CSV table of C-alpha atoms in Angstrom, one decimal:
chain,number,residue,atom,x,y,z
L,12,UNK,CA,-7.2,13.6,-17.1
L,13,UNK,CA,-4.7,16.1,-14.9
L,14,UNK,CA,-5.9,19.6,-14.4
L,15,UNK,CA,-3.4,22.4,-14.8
L,16,UNK,CA,-5.6,24.6,-12.6
L,17,UNK,CA,-3.6,25.4,-9.6
L,18,UNK,CA,-6.6,25.7,-7.6
L,19,UNK,CA,-7.2,21.8,-8.0
L,20,UNK,CA,-3.8,20.9,-6.5
L,21,UNK,CA,-3.5,20.5,-2.9
L,22,UNK,CA,-0.8,22.8,-1.7
L,23,UNK,CA,0.4,20.2,0.8
L,24,UNK,CA,1.0,17.5,-1.7
L,25,UNK,CA,4.4,16.4,-2.6
L,26,UNK,CA,6.4,13.8,-4.8
L,27,UNK,CA,9.7,12.6,-3.9
L,28,UNK,CA,11.8,11.7,-6.8
L,29,UNK,CA,14.3,9.0,-6.8
L,30,UNK,CA,17.2,10.2,-5.2
L,31,UNK,CA,20.4,10.0,-7.3
L,32,UNK,CA,23.4,8.1,-6.2
L,33,UNK,CA,26.7,10.0,-6.7
L,34,UNK,CA,28.6,7.1,-4.8
L,35,UNK,CA,31.8,5.8,-6.7
L,36,UNK,CA,30.7,2.3,-6.5
L,37,UNK,CA,27.8,1.6,-8.9
L,38,UNK,CA,26.5,-1.4,-6.7
L,39,UNK,CA,25.7,1.3,-3.8
L,40,UNK,CA,22.5,2.1,-6.0
L,41,UNK,CA,20.5,0.0,-3.7
L,42,UNK,CA,21.1,2.7,-1.1
L,43,UNK,CA,19.5,5.7,-2.9
L,44,UNK,CA,16.6,3.6,-3.7
L,45,UNK,CA,16.2,2.5,-0.2
L,46,UNK,CA,16.6,6.0,0.9
L,47,UNK,CA,13.8,7.3,-1.5
L,48,UNK,CA,11.5,4.6,-0.3
L,49,UNK,CA,11.9,5.5,3.3
L,50,UNK,CA,11.6,9.3,2.9
L,51,UNK,CA,8.3,8.6,1.0
L,52,UNK,CA,7.2,6.1,3.8
L,53,UNK,CA,8.2,8.9,6.4
L,54,UNK,CA,6.2,11.8,4.8
L,55,UNK,CA,3.2,9.4,4.2
L,56,UNK,CA,2.9,8.9,8.1
L,57,UNK,CA,2.2,12.6,8.2
L,58,UNK,CA,-1.6,12.6,7.8
L,59,UNK,CA,-1.8,16.4,6.7
L,60,UNK,CA,0.3,15.7,3.6
L,61,UNK,CA,-0.6,14.1,0.4
L,62,UNK,CA,2.3,12.1,-0.6
L,63,UNK,CA,2.7,10.3,-4.0
L,64,UNK,CA,3.5,6.5,-4.2
L,65,UNK,CA,6.9,5.1,-4.6
L,66,UNK,CA,5.5,3.1,-7.7
L,67,UNK,CA,4.4,6.6,-9.3
L,68,UNK,CA,7.5,8.3,-8.7
L,69,UNK,CA,10.0,5.4,-9.8
L,70,UNK,CA,9.2,5.9,-13.6
L,71,UNK,CA,11.0,9.4,-13.4
L,72,UNK,CA,14.2,7.7,-12.4
L,73,UNK,CA,17.0,9.3,-14.9
L,74,UNK,CA,14.2,11.4,-16.8
L,75,UNK,CA,14.8,14.4,-18.8
L,76,UNK,CA,11.4,15.9,-18.0
L,77,UNK,CA,11.3,19.2,-16.2
L,78,UNK,CA,10.0,19.3,-12.5
L,79,UNK,CA,7.2,21.4,-13.8
L,80,UNK,CA,6.2,18.8,-16.3
L,81,UNK,CA,6.5,16.1,-13.7
L,82,UNK,CA,4.5,18.0,-11.0
L,83,UNK,CA,1.4,18.5,-13.8
L,84,UNK,CA,1.6,14.7,-14.6
L,85,UNK,CA,1.3,13.8,-10.9
L,86,UNK,CA,-0.8,16.7,-10.0
L,87,UNK,CA,1.1,17.8,-7.2
L,88,UNK,CA,2.6,21.4,-5.8
L,89,UNK,CA,5.7,20.6,-4.5
L,90,UNK,CA,8.5,18.1,-5.5
L,91,UNK,CA,11.4,16.7,-3.5
L,92,UNK,CA,14.5,15.8,-5.1
L,93,UNK,CA,18.1,14.9,-4.0
L,94,UNK,CA,21.0,12.9,-4.0
L,95,UNK,CA,23.0,10.5,-1.9
L,96,UNK,CA,26.9,9.9,-1.9
L,97,UNK,CA,28.7,7.2,0.0
L,98,UNK,CA,32.4,7.1,0.4
L,99,UNK,CA,33.6,4.5,2.9
L,100,UNK,CA,31.8,5.1,6.1
L,101,UNK,CA,31.0,8.8,5.4
L,102,UNK,CA,27.8,10.0,3.6
L,103,UNK,CA,26.3,13.1,2.1
L,104,UNK,CA,22.8,13.6,1.4
L,105,UNK,CA,21.6,16.7,-0.5
L,106,UNK,CA,18.0,17.6,-0.6
L,107,UNK,CA,15.5,20.6,-2.0
L,108,UNK,CA,11.8,21.1,-1.6
L,109,UNK,CA,10.7,23.0,-4.8
L,110,UNK,CA,7.4,24.6,-5.2
L,111,UNK,CA,6.8,24.1,-9.2
L,112,UNK,CA,4.3,26.6,-9.9
L,113,UNK,CA,6.7,29.6,-8.7
L,114,UNK,CA,9.9,27.5,-9.2
L,115,UNK,CA,10.9,28.4,-5.6
L,116,UNK,CA,12.8,26.5,-3.1
L,117,UNK,CA,10.9,26.0,0.1
L,118,UNK,CA,13.7,24.0,1.8
L,119,UNK,CA,17.4,22.7,1.1
L,120,UNK,CA,19.8,21.0,3.1
L,121,UNK,CA,23.0,19.3,2.9
L,122,UNK,CA,23.9,16.6,5.6
L,123,UNK,CA,27.5,15.3,5.8
L,124,UNK,CA,27.8,12.4,8.4
L,125,UNK,CA,28.9,9.0,9.3
L,126,UNK,CA,26.9,6.4,7.5
L,127,UNK,CA,25.6,5.1,11.0
L,128,UNK,CA,23.5,8.3,11.3
L,129,UNK,CA,21.5,7.7,8.3
L,130,UNK,CA,18.3,6.9,10.4
L,131,UNK,CA,18.5,10.6,12.0
L,132,UNK,CA,18.9,12.0,8.6
L,133,UNK,CA,15.9,10.2,7.3
L,134,UNK,CA,14.0,11.6,10.1
L,135,UNK,CA,15.1,15.0,9.9
L,136,UNK,CA,14.3,15.4,6.4
L,137,UNK,CA,10.6,14.3,6.9
L,138,UNK,CA,10.1,16.7,10.0
L,139,UNK,CA,11.9,19.6,8.0
L,140,UNK,CA,9.7,18.9,4.9
L,141,UNK,CA,6.5,18.6,7.0
L,142,UNK,CA,7.5,22.2,8.5
L,143,UNK,CA,8.2,23.8,5.1
L,144,UNK,CA,4.9,22.8,4.1
L,145,UNK,CA,3.3,24.2,7.4
L,146,UNK,CA,2.1,20.8,8.4
L,147,UNK,CA,1.8,19.9,11.9
L,148,UNK,CA,3.1,16.6,13.1
L,149,UNK,CA,1.4,15.0,16.1
L,150,UNK,CA,3.6,13.4,18.7
L,151,UNK,CA,2.2,10.1,17.6
L,152,UNK,CA,3.4,10.7,14.0
L,153,UNK,CA,6.8,11.8,15.0
L,154,UNK,CA,7.4,9.0,17.1
L,155,UNK,CA,6.4,6.7,14.3
L,156,UNK,CA,8.7,8.5,12.0
L,157,UNK,CA,11.8,8.1,14.4
L,158,UNK,CA,11.1,4.5,14.9
L,159,UNK,CA,14.0,2.4,13.4
L,160,UNK,CA,13.7,-0.8,11.6
L,161,UNK,CA,17.0,-2.0,13.4
L,162,UNK,CA,19.7,-0.5,15.5
L,163,UNK,CA,22.4,-2.7,13.6
L,164,UNK,CA,23.4,-0.5,10.4
L,165,UNK,CA,24.9,-3.7,8.7
L,166,UNK,CA,21.5,-5.6,9.2
L,167,UNK,CA,19.9,-2.5,7.7
L,168,UNK,CA,22.2,-2.2,4.7
L,169,UNK,CA,21.6,-5.9,3.9
L,170,UNK,CA,17.8,-5.5,4.3
L,171,UNK,CA,17.9,-2.7,1.6
L,172,UNK,CA,19.8,-5.0,-0.6
L,173,UNK,CA,17.1,-7.7,-0.4
L,174,UNK,CA,14.4,-5.1,-1.0
L,175,UNK,CA,16.2,-4.2,-4.3
L,176,UNK,CA,16.5,-7.8,-5.3
L,177,UNK,CA,12.9,-8.3,-4.9
L,178,UNK,CA,12.2,-5.3,-7.2
L,179,UNK,CA,14.5,-6.4,-9.9
L,180,UNK,CA,14.6,-9.9,-9.4
L,181,UNK,CA,12.6,-12.8,-9.9
L,182,UNK,CA,11.1,-15.5,-8.1
L,183,UNK,CA,13.7,-17.9,-8.9
L,184,UNK,CA,16.0,-15.6,-7.1
L,185,UNK,CA,14.4,-16.5,-3.6
L,186,UNK,CA,17.1,-18.5,-2.6
L,187,UNK,CA,19.6,-15.8,-2.6
L,188,UNK,CA,17.0,-13.3,-0.9
L,189,UNK,CA,16.2,-15.9,1.8
L,190,UNK,CA,20.0,-16.5,2.5
L,191,UNK,CA,20.5,-12.8,3.1
L,192,UNK,CA,17.5,-12.4,5.2
L,193,UNK,CA,18.6,-15.2,7.5
L,194,UNK,CA,22.1,-13.5,7.6
L,195,UNK,CA,20.3,-10.5,8.5
L,196,UNK,CA,18.5,-12.4,11.5
L,197,UNK,CA,21.5,-14.0,12.6
L,198,UNK,CA,22.9,-10.1,12.9
L,199,UNK,CA,19.6,-8.7,14.7
L,200,UNK,CA,17.2,-11.6,16.0
L,201,UNK,CA,14.8,-8.8,16.8
L,202,UNK,CA,14.4,-7.4,13.3
L,203,UNK,CA,10.6,-7.8,12.7
L,204,UNK,CA,10.4,-6.8,9.3
L,205,UNK,CA,13.2,-9.2,7.9
L,206,UNK,CA,11.2,-11.9,9.6
L,207,UNK,CA,8.0,-10.7,7.6
L,208,UNK,CA,10.0,-10.5,4.3
L,209,UNK,CA,11.4,-14.1,4.8
L,210,UNK,CA,7.7,-15.2,5.3
L,211,UNK,CA,6.6,-13.5,2.1
L,212,UNK,CA,9.4,-15.4,0.4
L,213,UNK,CA,7.9,-18.6,1.4
L,214,UNK,CA,4.2,-17.4,0.9
L,215,UNK,CA,5.2,-16.4,-2.7
L,216,UNK,CA,6.6,-19.9,-3.6
L,217,UNK,CA,3.3,-21.6,-2.4
L,218,UNK,CA,1.1,-18.8,-4.3
L,219,UNK,CA,3.0,-19.2,-7.4
L,220,UNK,CA,3.0,-23.1,-7.6
L,221,UNK,CA,7.0,-23.2,-7.2
L,222,UNK,CA,6.8,-25.3,-3.9
L,223,UNK,CA,3.4,-26.1,-2.3
L,224,UNK,CA,4.6,-28.5,0.4
L,225,UNK,CA,3.6,-28.5,3.9
L,226,UNK,CA,6.8,-27.7,5.1
L,227,UNK,CA,7.0,-24.5,3.2
L,228,UNK,CA,3.5,-23.4,4.8
L,229,UNK,CA,5.0,-24.1,8.2
L,230,UNK,CA,8.1,-22.0,7.7
L,231,UNK,CA,6.0,-19.2,6.1
L,232,UNK,CA,3.8,-19.4,9.5
L,233,UNK,CA,6.7,-19.7,11.7
L,234,UNK,CA,8.4,-16.6,10.4
L,235,UNK,CA,5.4,-14.4,10.4
L,236,UNK,CA,4.5,-15.4,14.0
L,237,UNK,CA,7.9,-14.4,15.1
L,238,UNK,CA,7.5,-10.9,13.1
L,239,UNK,CA,4.2,-10.7,14.7
L,240,UNK,CA,5.2,-11.4,18.2
L,241,UNK,CA,8.2,-8.8,17.9
L,242,UNK,CA,6.2,-6.0,16.2
L,243,UNK,CA,2.5,-6.5,16.0
L,244,UNK,CA,1.7,-3.0,14.9
L,245,UNK,CA,4.1,-2.8,11.9
L,246,UNK,CA,2.3,-2.1,8.6
L,247,UNK,CA,5.1,-4.5,7.0
L,248,UNK,CA,4.4,-7.2,9.3
L,249,UNK,CA,0.7,-7.2,9.0
L,250,UNK,CA,0.8,-6.8,5.2
L,251,UNK,CA,3.2,-10.2,5.5
L,252,UNK,CA,0.5,-11.6,7.9
L,253,UNK,CA,-2.1,-11.1,5.2
L,254,UNK,CA,-0.2,-12.4,2.5
L,255,UNK,CA,0.4,-15.6,4.6
L,256,UNK,CA,-3.4,-16.3,4.5
L,257,UNK,CA,-3.7,-15.2,0.9
L,258,UNK,CA,-0.9,-16.9,-0.6
L,259,UNK,CA,-0.7,-20.0,1.4
L,260,UNK,CA,-4.6,-20.5,2.0
L,261,UNK,CA,-6.5,-18.3,-0.3
L,262,UNK,CA,-8.2,-17.1,3.0
L,263,UNK,CA,-9.1,-13.7,1.7
L,264,UNK,CA,-11.1,-12.7,4.7
L,265,UNK,CA,-8.2,-13.1,7.2
L,266,UNK,CA,-6.0,-11.7,4.7
L,267,UNK,CA,-8.0,-8.8,4.3
L,268,UNK,CA,-8.3,-8.1,8.2
L,269,UNK,CA,-4.4,-7.7,8.5
L,270,UNK,CA,-4.2,-5.7,5.2
L,271,UNK,CA,-6.9,-3.4,6.3
L,272,UNK,CA,-4.9,-3.1,9.3
L,273,UNK,CA,-1.6,-2.3,7.4
L,274,UNK,CA,-3.5,0.4,5.6
L,275,UNK,CA,-4.8,2.0,8.7
């Protein structure tokens, strides 16, 4: 049951609606989906904010519902909406934060830049949204938000494509995803999250009984250990480590140890 009483709604709660893709190439939709996911993740790193999960907001993609109706369903005070457009190596990102009770704009911005600057745009949006909601970002939170998955823009693009393939594909598409992940790691051998995702691909094939060979388990272990050696404090890496123990061995206690760390 969702209460419509404004007193019951956290004034620092925010839902990030799926960014619209205005790129001329329809295949660039992976970019808007990935951008939305990063903004949600960055805002969630600010403990003073209440951020609705990606799973909950994605059902509003291409919806005809009003922002007020969406806010009432999600029980949030604020909604961030926007669009992203890529043309060649240039990118335009438009975002606006709306307080739905008063239908007032708390923040709006347009970023025109080279695609290579997408990381700084993502960081700026998170910090400016927090400021607009009068939330203080600690130095530790700021450093975590500013941390990039990779310095290589090509590797980052491929990673977003793999994430979209994982959301929309089946386990039978694993071969394509693994080839893309290996290509990413050829470009950037220090991309910890790509190693973690590659480990998950192998762990999933064991968990779902597609291929339960010892060789698969060894590959899942190899890639998660490489990821862990590069970035042991990454939530994505620790989740993948937990999934390795869960998917390959049904070792729930060791899996939970890593899952709990990822949550923290």
